[in-house]
Amino acid sequence: MNWYYAEGKRKVGPISEEELKSLVKNKKINMETLVWRQGMKDWEALGKVAKQKESSTQKLQKTAATGQAVCSECGRTFPEEEMISFENAKVCAGCKPMFVQKIKEGVSVAGIMEYAGFWIRFGAIFIDGIILWAVQMVVYAVVGIITAAVMPSMPGESSYPSLFIISQVVITLLSFVISAAYDIWFVGRFGATPGKMVCKIKIVTHDGGKVSYSRALGRHFAKWISSMILGIGFLMAAFDDEKRTLHDRICETRVIRK
């Protein structure tokens, strides 16, 4: 679940719960800092939210032994047999009509992630491919211009093949670097590449949290494994219940609709 916190008049986020705890530990925010996440009616002090969460956890522990559960919508306790279950959420009879309506309207519901399917993810990859192709064409042109400018100063035509090979090695290395930087920076910063932003999908951790730069790095290179096995790693998304590719499984990530 993503959180936001107030820094003066500025709203900062989204950040994961782990990042929020880290900010408290490093004394960058305190129990008086106002925080908010989806499902809260208004901003509240972090200390108050922490107390409510602790109380809710204790309540869950008590109700688990009595065959009861807490409604994800209203927060009240009911016998489990009187509630409906949908993925990780349990809803009471009173909240059921509103809950079902939210799902029909595509509204994000607490505890539920709407996974992005194979074809919309393919569309995002296609868009990213076009963007990277355009960037790489510019790089190739620049390297070509530099190579053409250097050639006349080379001592003899026998040096031209060596220069050509060097330029091709440089282009290949730059292609890898540009592709990696593009993927890692956008995913680590925004949780989505431009292609995914256009398709309104993003990458999150298994619990809905923000993907770190280190996880984005690992995920980028895990894609190579998905590609090396004839692209089967990508095709897995079409058959997986959570629409996960092989690199999603390796890095514990999910791709969801915003």
PDB file of N, CA and C in Angstrom, residues 52-91:
ATOM      1  N   GLN A  52      -3.942   3.298  15.486  1.00  0.00           N
ATOM      2  CA  GLN A  52      -5.114   2.659  14.893  1.00  0.00           C
ATOM      3  C   GLN A  52      -4.744   1.323  14.271  1.00  0.00           C
ATOM      4  N   LYS A  53      -3.577   1.284  13.611  1.00  0.00           N
ATOM      5  CA  LYS A  53      -3.132   0.054  12.966  1.00  0.00           C
ATOM      6  C   LYS A  53      -2.824  -1.020  14.011  1.00  0.00           C
ATOM      7  N   GLU A  54      -2.184  -0.604  15.115  1.00  0.00           N
ATOM      8  CA  GLU A  54      -1.866  -1.542  16.195  1.00  0.00           C
ATOM      9  C   GLU A  54      -3.142  -2.111  16.796  1.00  0.00           C
ATOM     10  N   SER A  55      -4.133  -1.214  16.983  1.00  0.00           N
ATOM     11  CA  SER A  55      -5.419  -1.639  17.537  1.00  0.00           C
ATOM     12  C   SER A  55      -6.115  -2.606  16.585  1.00  0.00           C
ATOM     13  N   SER A  56      -6.016  -2.301  15.283  1.00  0.00           N
ATOM     14  CA  SER A  56      -6.642  -3.158  14.275  1.00  0.00           C
ATOM     15  C   SER A  56      -5.984  -4.535  14.235  1.00  0.00           C
ATOM     16  N   THR A  57      -4.648  -4.557  14.375  1.00  0.00           N
ATOM     17  CA  THR A  57      -3.917  -5.827  14.376  1.00  0.00           C
ATOM     18  C   THR A  57      -4.325  -6.687  15.560  1.00  0.00           C
ATOM     19  N   GLN A  58      -4.429  -6.062  16.740  1.00  0.00           N
ATOM     20  CA  GLN A  58      -4.850  -6.793  17.932  1.00  0.00           C
ATOM     21  C   GLN A  58      -6.269  -7.331  17.768  1.00  0.00           C
ATOM     22  N   LYS A  59      -7.094  -6.506  17.112  1.00  0.00           N
ATOM     23  CA  LYS A  59      -8.479  -6.909  16.877  1.00  0.00           C
ATOM     24  C   LYS A  59      -8.545  -8.118  15.956  1.00  0.00           C
ATOM     25  N   LEU A  60      -7.705  -8.109  14.919  1.00  0.00           N
ATOM     26  CA  LEU A  60      -7.663  -9.220  13.980  1.00  0.00           C
ATOM     27  C   LEU A  60      -7.207 -10.511  14.665  1.00  0.00           C
ATOM     28  N   GLN A  61      -6.219 -10.369  15.553  1.00  0.00           N
ATOM     29  CA  GLN A  61      -5.705 -11.534  16.262  1.00  0.00           C
ATOM     30  C   GLN A  61      -6.781 -12.151  17.162  1.00  0.00           C
ATOM     31  N   LYS A  62      -7.571 -11.279  17.772  1.00  0.00           N
ATOM     32  CA  LYS A  62      -8.638 -11.756  18.658  1.00  0.00           C
ATOM     33  C   LYS A  62      -9.768 -12.414  17.868  1.00  0.00           C
ATOM     34  N   THR A  63     -10.113 -11.795  16.750  1.00  0.00           N
ATOM     35  CA  THR A  63     -11.247 -12.308  15.974  1.00  0.00           C
ATOM     36  C   THR A  63     -10.902 -13.582  15.213  1.00  0.00           C
ATOM     37  N   ALA A  64      -9.600 -13.776  14.902  1.00  0.00           N
ATOM     38  CA  ALA A  64      -9.191 -14.969  14.151  1.00  0.00           C
ATOM     39  C   ALA A  64      -9.565 -16.253  14.895  1.00  0.00           C
ATOM     40  N   ALA A  65      -9.443 -16.199  16.214  1.00  0.00           N
ATOM     41  CA  ALA A  65      -9.726 -17.386  17.020  1.00  0.00           C
ATOM     42  C   ALA A  65     -11.219 -17.662  17.153  1.00  0.00           C
ATOM     43  N   THR A  66     -12.027 -16.667  16.877  1.00  0.00           N
ATOM     44  CA  THR A  66     -13.479 -16.822  17.045  1.00  0.00           C
ATOM     45  C   THR A  66     -14.210 -16.993  15.720  1.00  0.00           C
ATOM     46  N   GLY A  67     -13.448 -17.167  14.627  1.00  0.00           N
ATOM     47  CA  GLY A  67     -14.072 -17.360  13.322  1.00  0.00           C
ATOM     48  C   GLY A  67     -14.711 -16.101  12.778  1.00  0.00           C
ATOM     49  N   GLN A  68     -14.177 -14.938  13.161  1.00  0.00           N
ATOM     50  CA  GLN A  68     -14.699 -13.671  12.676  1.00  0.00           C
ATOM     51  C   GLN A  68     -13.648 -12.970  11.822  1.00  0.00           C
ATOM     52  N   ALA A  69     -14.078 -11.959  11.074  1.00  0.00           N
ATOM     53  CA  ALA A  69     -13.167 -11.202  10.213  1.00  0.00           C
ATOM     54  C   ALA A  69     -13.591  -9.749  10.180  1.00  0.00           C
ATOM     55  N   VAL A  70     -12.670  -8.904   9.780  1.00  0.00           N
ATOM     56  CA  VAL A  70     -12.924  -7.463   9.708  1.00  0.00           C
ATOM     57  C   VAL A  70     -13.259  -7.069   8.287  1.00  0.00           C
ATOM     58  N   CYS A  71     -14.325  -6.341   8.085  1.00  0.00           N
ATOM     59  CA  CYS A  71     -14.736  -5.868   6.759  1.00  0.00           C
ATOM     60  C   CYS A  71     -13.722  -4.854   6.244  1.00  0.00           C
ATOM     61  N   SER A  72     -13.247  -5.053   5.038  1.00  0.00           N
ATOM     62  CA  SER A  72     -12.241  -4.159   4.466  1.00  0.00           C
ATOM     63  C   SER A  72     -12.804  -2.790   4.109  1.00  0.00           C
ATOM     64  N   GLU A  73     -14.137  -2.657   4.090  1.00  0.00           N
ATOM     65  CA  GLU A  73     -14.762  -1.387   3.742  1.00  0.00           C
ATOM     66  C   GLU A  73     -15.109  -0.549   4.978  1.00  0.00           C
ATOM     67  N   CYS A  74     -15.862  -1.136   5.920  1.00  0.00           N
ATOM     68  CA  CYS A  74     -16.316  -0.366   7.081  1.00  0.00           C
ATOM     69  C   CYS A  74     -15.462  -0.580   8.316  1.00  0.00           C
ATOM     70  N   GLY A  75     -14.630  -1.638   8.318  1.00  0.00           N
ATOM     71  CA  GLY A  75     -13.737  -1.891   9.438  1.00  0.00           C
ATOM     72  C   GLY A  75     -14.377  -2.579  10.625  1.00  0.00           C
ATOM     73  N   ARG A  76     -15.646  -2.973  10.522  1.00  0.00           N
ATOM     74  CA  ARG A  76     -16.329  -3.652  11.633  1.00  0.00           C
ATOM     75  C   ARG A  76     -16.144  -5.167  11.529  1.00  0.00           C
ATOM     76  N   THR A  77     -16.398  -5.853  12.651  1.00  0.00           N
ATOM     77  CA  THR A  77     -16.186  -7.294  12.728  1.00  0.00           C
ATOM     78  C   THR A  77     -17.483  -8.066  12.549  1.00  0.00           C
ATOM     79  N   PHE A  78     -17.416  -9.154  11.756  1.00  0.00           N
ATOM     80  CA  PHE A  78     -18.582 -10.001  11.487  1.00  0.00           C
ATOM     81  C   PHE A  78     -18.136 -11.457  11.430  1.00  0.00           C
ATOM     82  N   PRO A  79     -19.049 -12.395  11.662  1.00  0.00           N
ATOM     83  CA  PRO A  79     -18.709 -13.813  11.461  1.00  0.00           C
ATOM     84  C   PRO A  79     -18.311 -14.050   9.997  1.00  0.00           C
ATOM     85  N   GLU A  80     -17.288 -14.848   9.781  1.00  0.00           N
ATOM     86  CA  GLU A  80     -16.775 -15.059   8.421  1.00  0.00           C
ATOM     87  C   GLU A  80     -17.815 -15.642   7.474  1.00  0.00           C
ATOM     88  N   GLU A  81     -18.710 -16.509   8.011  1.00  0.00           N
ATOM     89  CA  GLU A  81     -19.700 -17.131   7.132  1.00  0.00           C
ATOM     90  C   GLU A  81     -20.727 -16.134   6.613  1.00  0.00           C
ATOM     91  N   GLU A  82     -20.797 -14.935   7.223  1.00  0.00           N
ATOM     92  CA  GLU A  82     -21.748 -13.921   6.783  1.00  0.00           C
ATOM     93  C   GLU A  82     -21.112 -12.916   5.813  1.00  0.00           C
ATOM     94  N   MET A  83     -19.848 -13.158   5.468  1.00  0.00           N
ATOM     95  CA  MET A  83     -19.129 -12.204   4.623  1.00  0.00           C
ATOM     96  C   MET A  83     -18.784 -12.827   3.278  1.00  0.00           C
ATOM     97  N   ILE A  84     -18.531 -11.950   2.301  1.00  0.00           N
ATOM     98  CA  ILE A  84     -18.071 -12.431   0.998  1.00  0.00           C
ATOM     99  C   ILE A  84     -16.562 -12.182   0.899  1.00  0.00           C
ATOM    100  N   SER A  85     -15.883 -13.031   0.169  1.00  0.00           N
ATOM    101  CA  SER A  85     -14.441 -12.883  -0.018  1.00  0.00           C
ATOM    102  C   SER A  85     -14.151 -12.581  -1.477  1.00  0.00           C
ATOM    103  N   PHE A  86     -13.232 -11.650  -1.693  1.00  0.00           N
ATOM    104  CA  PHE A  86     -12.793 -11.336  -3.055  1.00  0.00           C
ATOM    105  C   PHE A  86     -11.303 -11.087  -2.987  1.00  0.00           C
ATOM    106  N   GLU A  87     -10.501 -12.027  -3.557  1.00  0.00           N
ATOM    107  CA  GLU A  87      -9.046 -11.999  -3.459  1.00  0.00           C
ATOM    108  C   GLU A  87      -8.641 -11.888  -1.985  1.00  0.00           C
ATOM    109  N   ASN A  88      -7.975 -10.794  -1.569  1.00  0.00           N
ATOM    110  CA  ASN A  88      -7.525 -10.680  -0.187  1.00  0.00           C
ATOM    111  C   ASN A  88      -8.501  -9.931   0.703  1.00  0.00           C
ATOM    112  N   ALA A  89      -9.637  -9.520   0.165  1.00  0.00           N
ATOM    113  CA  ALA A  89     -10.580  -8.689   0.921  1.00  0.00           C
ATOM    114  C   ALA A  89     -11.787  -9.492   1.387  1.00  0.00           C
ATOM    115  N   LYS A  90     -12.303  -9.105   2.553  1.00  0.00           N
ATOM    116  CA  LYS A  90     -13.554  -9.664   3.079  1.00  0.00           C
ATOM    117  C   LYS A  90     -14.513  -8.503   3.310  1.00  0.00           C
ATOM    118  N   VAL A  91     -15.757  -8.688   2.875  1.00  0.00           N
ATOM    119  CA  VAL A  91     -16.733  -7.589   2.924  1.00  0.00           C
ATOM    120  C   VAL A  91     -18.025  -8.072   3.571  1.00  0.00           C
TER     121      VAL A  91
END
